[in-house]
Amino acid sequence: MKKFFQNPTISSWVFLGSKILILLLLTTLIINRFSVGEIALWYLYANIQGFAHLFDVGFSSTIIRFTAYSVANTNENSFSDSFRQLYGSMNTVFSVLLIFVLIFLVFVGNFSVLEIVNENGISDGLTSYSIICVIMPINFFLKKNDAFIKGLNKVSLFNNWNAIMYFMTGIVTIVSILLDFPFYIVVLVNQVAILLNSIKNIILLKSVTNFKFNVFQFSYSKNILKEYWEPTWKSALISFSSNGANNFISIIIPKFLSVEIVASYLFSLRLIQIISEFSWAPFYSHLPEFIKKFKQGRIKETADKAYKRLDWSIVLFVIGILCLAFSADFALTLVNAKTEFIEASLVSALLIMFVLERFTAMHSQVVMFSNNIEHYKHYLFLASSYVIIVILSINSLGLYAIPFAYIISVLYPLIVILKRSLSVMDNSISIYFKKSVLKVLILLIFTSTVIYLWA
C-alpha cells in the first residue's frame, strides 16, 4: 500500500481525484446559489490567479530542473550549500516579482472585474477582489517551495498532502456557501484555506531535506542569478505564451461578451481544465525521473517511457471530454443551475484545441530535458497570433474565435517543436508519426465528430 501511494502517477490521481470530488460538490452549489454575475466573478478570479502565478517568469520550472540536476550529480554536502544559496536568491527574486503581480492585479481589477461588478450590481464584488489582492500575492511568493519539493523528486508526497489540503479547502468553502455567507466571505474562507496549504508546503520542504536552511533568508548572488536567468526568461516566455495566453483570453472576454456567455464559458472551461489536469498525471508526474535519466545518458529508455506516457495522457483527456460532453447538460438540469454548459459544437472545437495545446506542451518539455529552450520564439509567435486573431474575430465569431484562433496559430510551432523533441530523443519522424501521431489524429477526429453529431 505504501508503494502504491509513492507512485507519482497514482499520487497525482489521488490529488486530482479529491479535486474532482470537491469540484463536483462545490460547482453544484456555486451554479445553484450564486447569481450569474457571481458565477462569472468566481471563475474569473480563478483565471486571474492562474495568470498572476505566471509572473514567476519561469523560475519555478527552472528550480525543478536545476534541483533535479543537482541531486543527480552532486554529493550531499555540496548540494546542501548550493540549495541554501539558491533558496535565498529565490526569496529575493520572488520579492521583486511580487511588485509586478500587484501591478497586474490593479490593472485587471479596473479592466475586467469592474465590468462584471458594475454590469450586475454586485455589492460586495470589489470587497471580494480586495481579498484576492491581499492573499493571492502571499501565495505567489510561497509557490517556490512547491518547485523545490518537486525538484527533489518528492512528487508523490507533495500530491498526497495536496489532496488532503485541497479536500479541506473545498469542505470549508462548501460549508460557507451552505451557511449562506455573503460572497466576499466565501472568497475569504477559500483564500485563507489556500494560504494555509502554501504554509504547509514550507513545513513539507523542511521535512524532506536532510539539512537545515532558513526560509526567511534573503541573499543576492550575481553568479547564481546569471546562471539561472538565461534559461529562466525563456521558460517564462513559454509559460506566458501557453497557459498565460489562455488565461489572458479568459480575463478579457468580459469586455466583448455578455455576462451570461462569460459565466457559461468560464464555468465550462473550468470543468475542461480539471479533466486536462487529471490527464497530465501519466506524463508530468514523472518529469523529475525523465530529467534524471536523460542527464545520466539513458536516452532511449527516457524516450520510450516519455512518449508512451505522453500518448496515454492525451487518450485520458479525450475520454474525459467525451464523458463530460454527454453528461454536463443532464447534470446541470438536476441541480437547477443558473448557468449553462457550452454547446456541443464548441466542445468539439475546444477538444481539438486542447489536444493540440497539450501535445505541443509535452513535446516542449521533452526538448527542455536538454536545457534547450530556444523554441520560446515559436511559443511567442503562437501567443501573439492567438491573442490578435481572437480580438479581431470575437465580435463576429463569439466564443468560436478562441479555438479557431488557437488551431490556426499552433500548427507551425507544433511542427517545429515536435521535430526538435524527436531530435533530442534520437527518434525518427516517420516512425513516430506511424506509431503515435496517426493514432492520436484518428482518435481526435472520431471523438470530436461524435461529440458534434450526438452530444
XYZ file of C-alpha atoms in Angstrom:
455
model
C 0.000 0.000 0.000
C 2.885 2.355 0.805
C 4.444 1.730 -2.617
C 1.029 2.348 -4.197
C 0.844 5.897 -2.832
C 4.527 6.522 -3.589
C 3.897 6.066 -7.310
C 3.958 9.580 -8.882
C 1.118 8.859 -11.301
C -1.115 7.287 -8.631
C -0.432 10.110 -6.166
C -1.247 12.669 -8.883
C -4.545 10.909 -9.495
C -5.292 10.764 -5.764
C -4.787 14.531 -5.621
C -6.843 15.163 -8.746
C -9.480 12.694 -7.568
C -10.016 14.717 -4.404
C -10.012 17.832 -6.564
C -12.713 16.456 -8.865
C -14.859 15.288 -5.933
C -14.715 18.705 -4.311
C -15.224 20.406 -7.666
C -18.438 18.477 -8.280
C -19.831 19.384 -4.869
C -18.606 22.970 -4.975
C -19.710 23.563 -8.550
C -23.191 22.269 -7.757
C -23.535 24.877 -5.016
C -21.918 27.706 -6.988
C -24.155 27.367 -10.047
C -27.232 26.929 -7.849
C -26.714 29.562 -5.123
C -24.592 32.258 -6.757
C -26.044 34.812 -9.151
C -24.868 34.744 -12.781
C -22.586 37.696 -12.050
C -21.064 35.978 -9.014
C -20.522 32.786 -11.051
C -18.652 34.841 -13.656
C -16.582 36.558 -10.927
C -15.704 33.278 -9.184
C -14.272 31.689 -12.314
C -12.729 34.963 -13.462
C -10.807 35.051 -10.154
C -9.508 31.541 -10.891
C -8.159 32.706 -14.251
C -6.678 35.871 -12.749
C -4.829 33.831 -10.131
C -3.650 31.395 -12.791
C -2.252 34.205 -14.920
C -0.709 36.043 -11.954
C 1.252 32.946 -10.943
C 2.984 33.083 -14.328
C 4.812 36.178 -13.097
C 7.356 33.813 -11.594
C 8.807 34.261 -15.128
C 9.744 30.612 -15.360
C 11.753 30.405 -12.134
C 9.530 27.616 -10.765
C 10.152 25.255 -13.675
C 13.840 26.215 -13.666
C 14.076 25.435 -9.931
C 12.631 21.971 -10.604
C 15.094 21.212 -13.402
C 18.214 22.509 -11.691
C 17.348 20.933 -8.330
C 16.870 17.592 -10.114
C 20.209 18.048 -11.883
C 21.965 18.849 -8.594
C 20.522 15.807 -6.817
C 21.751 13.547 -9.618
C 25.233 14.990 -9.938
C 26.478 16.337 -6.574
C 27.276 14.906 -3.162
C 25.105 15.737 -0.154
C 27.369 18.420 1.362
C 27.836 20.222 -1.927
C 24.100 20.018 -2.644
C 23.109 21.475 0.757
C 25.338 24.505 0.193
C 24.033 25.146 -3.317
C 20.449 24.621 -2.095
C 20.797 27.292 0.607
C 22.298 29.752 -1.851
C 19.595 29.087 -4.409
C 16.774 29.324 -1.858
C 17.977 32.661 -0.507
C 18.367 34.038 -4.018
C 14.879 32.866 -4.975
C 13.435 34.651 -1.919
C 14.958 37.865 -3.233
C 13.819 37.233 -6.804
C 10.213 36.436 -5.829
C 10.093 39.587 -3.668
C 10.864 41.675 -6.748
C 8.409 39.740 -8.921
C 5.726 40.403 -6.312
C 5.684 44.050 -7.382
C 4.667 43.084 -10.919
C 1.921 40.807 -9.577
C 0.418 43.704 -7.618
C 0.516 45.990 -10.677
C -1.216 43.292 -12.724
C -3.964 42.843 -10.119
C -4.691 46.581 -10.118
C -4.874 46.624 -13.929
C -7.191 43.602 -14.189
C -9.407 44.947 -11.423
C -10.080 48.052 -13.457
C -10.293 46.262 -16.809
C -12.402 43.129 -16.199
C -13.607 42.843 -12.598
C -15.259 46.283 -12.602
C -17.003 45.375 -15.881
C -18.835 42.437 -14.266
C -19.392 44.163 -10.905
C -20.952 47.283 -12.458
C -22.998 45.390 -15.063
C -24.577 43.129 -12.415
C -24.617 45.434 -9.387
C -22.674 43.018 -7.160
C -22.459 44.989 -3.898
C -19.539 43.080 -2.379
C -17.730 42.409 -5.656
C -14.914 44.880 -5.036
C -14.550 43.702 -1.434
C -14.095 40.134 -2.641
C -11.496 41.254 -5.167
C -9.637 43.188 -2.481
C -9.314 39.913 -0.571
C -7.819 38.297 -3.684
C -5.369 41.200 -3.997
C -4.137 40.726 -0.403
C -3.877 36.937 -0.067
C -3.005 35.827 -3.600
C 0.360 37.691 -3.693
C 1.404 35.894 -0.494
C 0.602 32.550 -2.125
C 2.597 33.643 -5.159
C 5.656 34.364 -3.015
C 5.407 30.962 -1.309
C 4.904 28.928 -4.513
C 8.668 28.449 -4.977
C 8.510 25.850 -2.169
C 6.331 23.660 -4.437
C 9.052 23.750 -7.094
C 11.818 22.777 -4.661
C 9.774 19.800 -3.404
C 9.130 18.580 -6.952
C 12.769 19.096 -7.901
C 13.759 16.822 -5.015
C 11.569 14.165 -6.691
C 9.071 14.157 -3.819
C 6.126 14.455 -6.196
C 4.141 11.674 -4.510
C 4.488 13.174 -1.039
C 3.597 16.610 -2.409
C 0.487 15.317 -4.203
C -0.744 13.216 -1.264
C -0.591 16.183 1.102
C -2.119 18.466 -1.517
C -5.017 16.030 -1.872
C -5.725 16.319 1.860
C -5.387 20.106 1.910
C -7.450 20.602 -1.238
C -10.200 18.438 0.240
C -10.186 20.512 3.430
C -10.210 23.759 1.419
C -13.196 22.519 -0.531
C -15.073 21.458 2.589
C -14.714 24.814 4.370
C -15.707 26.638 1.166
C -18.762 24.402 0.739
C -19.790 24.935 4.357
C -19.505 28.717 3.968
C -21.831 28.580 0.948
C -24.320 26.295 2.709
C -24.430 28.743 5.612
C -25.408 31.479 3.131
C -22.385 33.630 3.903
C -22.018 36.711 1.682
C -19.984 36.244 -1.500
C -16.952 38.077 -0.161
C -16.871 35.875 2.970
C -16.894 32.741 0.806
C -13.955 34.162 -1.146
C -12.152 34.989 2.128
C -12.637 31.485 3.539
C -11.408 29.923 0.302
C -8.315 32.144 0.071
C -7.297 31.632 3.702
C -7.518 27.860 3.237
C -5.299 28.102 0.143
C -2.834 30.212 2.124
C -2.644 27.521 4.819
C -1.782 24.990 2.113
C 1.107 27.213 0.963
C 2.392 27.447 4.538
C 2.110 23.668 4.817
C 4.468 23.306 1.841
C 7.185 25.205 3.746
C 6.946 22.614 6.524
C 6.904 19.801 3.971
C 10.033 21.096 2.231
C 11.937 21.321 5.505
C 10.903 17.765 6.354
C 12.333 16.268 3.134
C 15.754 17.926 3.334
C 18.494 16.315 5.420
C 19.951 19.679 6.392
C 18.761 22.917 7.943
C 18.083 26.095 5.989
C 16.457 29.426 6.788
C 13.196 30.032 4.917
C 13.498 33.746 5.707
C 16.986 34.077 4.269
C 17.278 36.719 1.549
C 20.502 36.774 -0.408
C 21.838 38.059 -3.682
C 24.410 36.237 -5.753
C 25.191 37.716 -9.151
C 26.707 34.428 -10.324
C 23.672 32.359 -9.287
C 21.196 34.775 -10.872
C 23.254 34.911 -14.065
C 23.408 31.105 -14.216
C 19.659 30.703 -13.759
C 18.397 33.763 -15.622
C 19.255 32.710 -19.175
C 17.102 29.557 -19.210
C 14.565 31.192 -16.882
C 13.437 34.112 -19.034
C 12.982 31.766 -21.969
C 10.902 29.400 -19.806
C 8.885 32.418 -18.719
C 8.046 33.348 -22.293
C 6.902 29.770 -22.913
C 4.661 29.863 -19.820
C 3.219 33.269 -20.702
C 2.696 32.179 -24.288
C 0.863 28.940 -23.419
C -1.081 28.982 -20.142
C -0.775 32.754 -19.954
C -2.408 33.294 -23.336
C -5.395 31.119 -22.386
C -5.788 32.880 -19.036
C -5.462 36.277 -20.714
C -8.222 35.459 -23.205
C -10.493 34.391 -20.324
C -9.712 37.629 -18.492
C -10.533 39.962 -21.413
C -13.716 38.337 -22.773
C -15.988 40.213 -20.297
C -15.170 43.284 -22.416
C -16.637 41.656 -25.539
C -19.418 39.275 -24.450
C -22.419 39.336 -22.123
C -22.064 38.158 -18.542
C -24.314 35.133 -19.231
C -21.998 33.942 -22.028
C -18.903 34.691 -19.935
C -20.271 32.770 -16.943
C -21.188 29.779 -19.125
C -17.784 29.706 -20.828
C -15.649 30.184 -17.715
C -17.659 27.551 -15.830
C -17.371 25.067 -18.725
C -13.690 25.873 -19.194
C -13.041 25.103 -15.539
C -14.532 21.624 -15.961
C -12.430 21.034 -19.075
C -9.298 22.213 -17.251
C -9.904 19.783 -14.399
C -10.092 16.913 -16.873
C -6.952 18.255 -18.527
C -5.119 18.325 -15.180
C -6.212 14.750 -14.459
C -4.805 13.645 -17.807
C -1.422 15.287 -17.114
C -0.521 12.775 -14.408
C 0.945 9.944 -16.537
C 3.452 12.381 -18.073
C 4.082 15.355 -15.786
C 4.308 13.382 -12.541
C 7.377 11.605 -13.967
C 9.238 14.700 -15.195
C 11.945 14.623 -12.449
C 12.544 10.935 -13.233
C 12.761 11.652 -17.003
C 15.193 14.533 -16.458
C 17.409 12.449 -14.183
C 17.590 9.506 -16.637
C 18.220 11.829 -19.579
C 21.045 13.536 -17.673
C 22.537 10.106 -16.975
C 22.607 9.340 -20.715
C 19.757 6.803 -20.699
C 18.145 8.484 -23.713
C 16.375 5.529 -25.354
C 14.812 4.469 -22.048
C 13.712 8.049 -21.400
C 12.238 8.397 -24.895
C 10.265 5.141 -24.713
C 8.708 5.992 -21.351
C 8.128 9.698 -22.040
C 6.410 9.221 -25.413
C 4.320 6.320 -24.154
C 3.100 8.364 -21.190
C 2.513 11.353 -23.467
C 0.125 9.304 -25.636
C -1.608 7.849 -22.579
C -2.119 11.364 -21.229
C -3.871 12.509 -24.409
C -6.100 9.415 -24.528
C -7.265 10.080 -20.956
C -8.088 13.695 -21.827
C -10.132 12.744 -24.904
C -12.125 10.142 -22.960
C -12.757 12.646 -20.171
C -14.084 15.319 -22.527
C -16.295 12.752 -24.268
C -17.882 11.820 -20.924
C -18.287 15.482 -19.974
C -19.959 16.390 -23.270
C -22.634 13.712 -22.847
C -23.326 14.269 -19.148
C -22.999 18.011 -18.480
C -26.455 19.215 -19.573
C -28.253 16.432 -17.702
C -26.258 17.115 -14.530
C -26.959 20.866 -14.688
C -30.681 20.180 -15.086
C -30.672 18.066 -11.931
C -29.176 20.862 -9.807
C -31.253 23.717 -11.297
C -28.110 25.541 -12.384
C -28.212 29.286 -13.074
C -25.785 28.891 -15.959
C -25.423 26.509 -18.908
C -22.725 24.263 -20.319
C -21.382 25.395 -23.683
C -22.897 23.836 -26.811
C -21.605 20.570 -28.252
C -20.087 22.093 -31.397
C -17.944 24.407 -29.255
C -16.902 21.480 -27.041
C -15.812 19.635 -30.177
C -13.715 22.614 -31.320
C -12.182 23.097 -27.861
C -11.296 19.398 -27.711
C -9.162 19.767 -30.846
C -7.642 22.953 -29.456
C -6.671 21.466 -26.087
C -5.264 18.252 -27.547
C -3.014 20.304 -29.840
C -2.054 22.504 -26.889
C -1.225 19.511 -24.681
C 0.667 17.701 -27.445
C 2.777 20.818 -28.063
C 3.383 21.440 -24.356
C 4.533 17.902 -23.576
C 6.934 17.794 -26.518
C 8.190 21.182 -25.362
C 9.022 19.587 -22.011
C 10.940 16.825 -23.792
C 13.002 19.434 -25.663
C 13.808 21.104 -22.339
C 15.296 17.882 -20.954
C 18.444 19.048 -22.741
C 18.030 22.535 -21.232
C 17.496 23.848 -24.764
C 14.728 26.427 -24.626
C 15.220 28.172 -27.960
C 11.711 27.212 -29.068
C 10.442 30.053 -26.857
C 10.389 32.126 -30.093
C 7.806 29.805 -31.596
C 5.676 29.980 -28.454
C 5.874 33.773 -28.622
C 4.646 33.627 -32.220
C 1.838 31.281 -31.128
C 0.634 33.546 -28.317
C 0.807 36.754 -30.361
C -1.090 35.248 -33.271
C -3.634 33.605 -30.957
C -4.494 36.736 -28.985
C -4.605 39.017 -32.034
C -6.893 36.698 -34.022
C -9.235 36.281 -31.027
C -9.531 40.048 -30.525
C -10.150 40.645 -34.246
C -12.715 37.864 -34.669
C -14.557 37.540 -31.342
C -17.259 40.077 -32.255
C -18.188 38.073 -35.355
C -17.426 34.513 -34.213
C -18.186 34.804 -30.498
C -16.604 32.054 -28.380
C -15.713 30.096 -31.523
C -12.992 32.686 -32.117
C -10.975 31.047 -29.294
C -10.473 27.522 -30.752
C -10.376 28.954 -34.291
C -7.529 31.323 -33.421
C -5.550 28.726 -31.475
C -5.758 25.943 -34.054
C -4.527 28.282 -36.805
C -1.748 29.700 -34.619
C -0.365 26.442 -33.175
C 0.278 24.438 -36.349
C 3.680 25.899 -37.267
C 5.095 25.931 -33.677
C 3.836 22.372 -33.141
C 5.700 21.046 -36.190
C 8.953 22.758 -35.171
C 8.764 21.628 -31.524
C 7.852 18.058 -32.497
C 10.893 17.847 -34.781
C 13.184 19.135 -32.013
C 11.698 16.728 -29.477
C 12.347 13.749 -31.719
C 15.843 15.019 -32.478
C 16.671 15.280 -28.755
C 15.498 11.695 -28.247
C 17.150 10.332 -31.423
C 13.794 9.257 -32.839
C 12.699 9.053 -36.472
C 9.873 11.383 -37.535
C 8.306 8.832 -39.908
C 8.350 6.041 -37.322
C 6.933 8.285 -34.577
C 4.187 9.527 -36.904
C 3.046 5.976 -37.679
C 3.456 4.772 -34.109
C 1.892 7.711 -32.255
C 0.691 10.775 -34.173
C -1.555 8.868 -36.582
C -3.348 7.104 -33.709
C -3.866 10.394 -31.868
C -5.271 12.055 -35.005
C -7.718 9.210 -35.653
C -8.901 9.241 -32.029
C -9.253 13.033 -32.044
C -11.204 13.220 -35.304
C -13.509 10.364 -34.291
C -14.238 11.770 -30.817
C -14.798 15.368 -31.926
C -17.182 14.123 -34.651
C -19.150 12.018 -32.149
C -19.493 14.998 -29.802
C -20.543 17.326 -32.626
C -23.191 14.968 -34.004
C -24.665 13.324 -30.921
C -23.778 15.170 -27.708
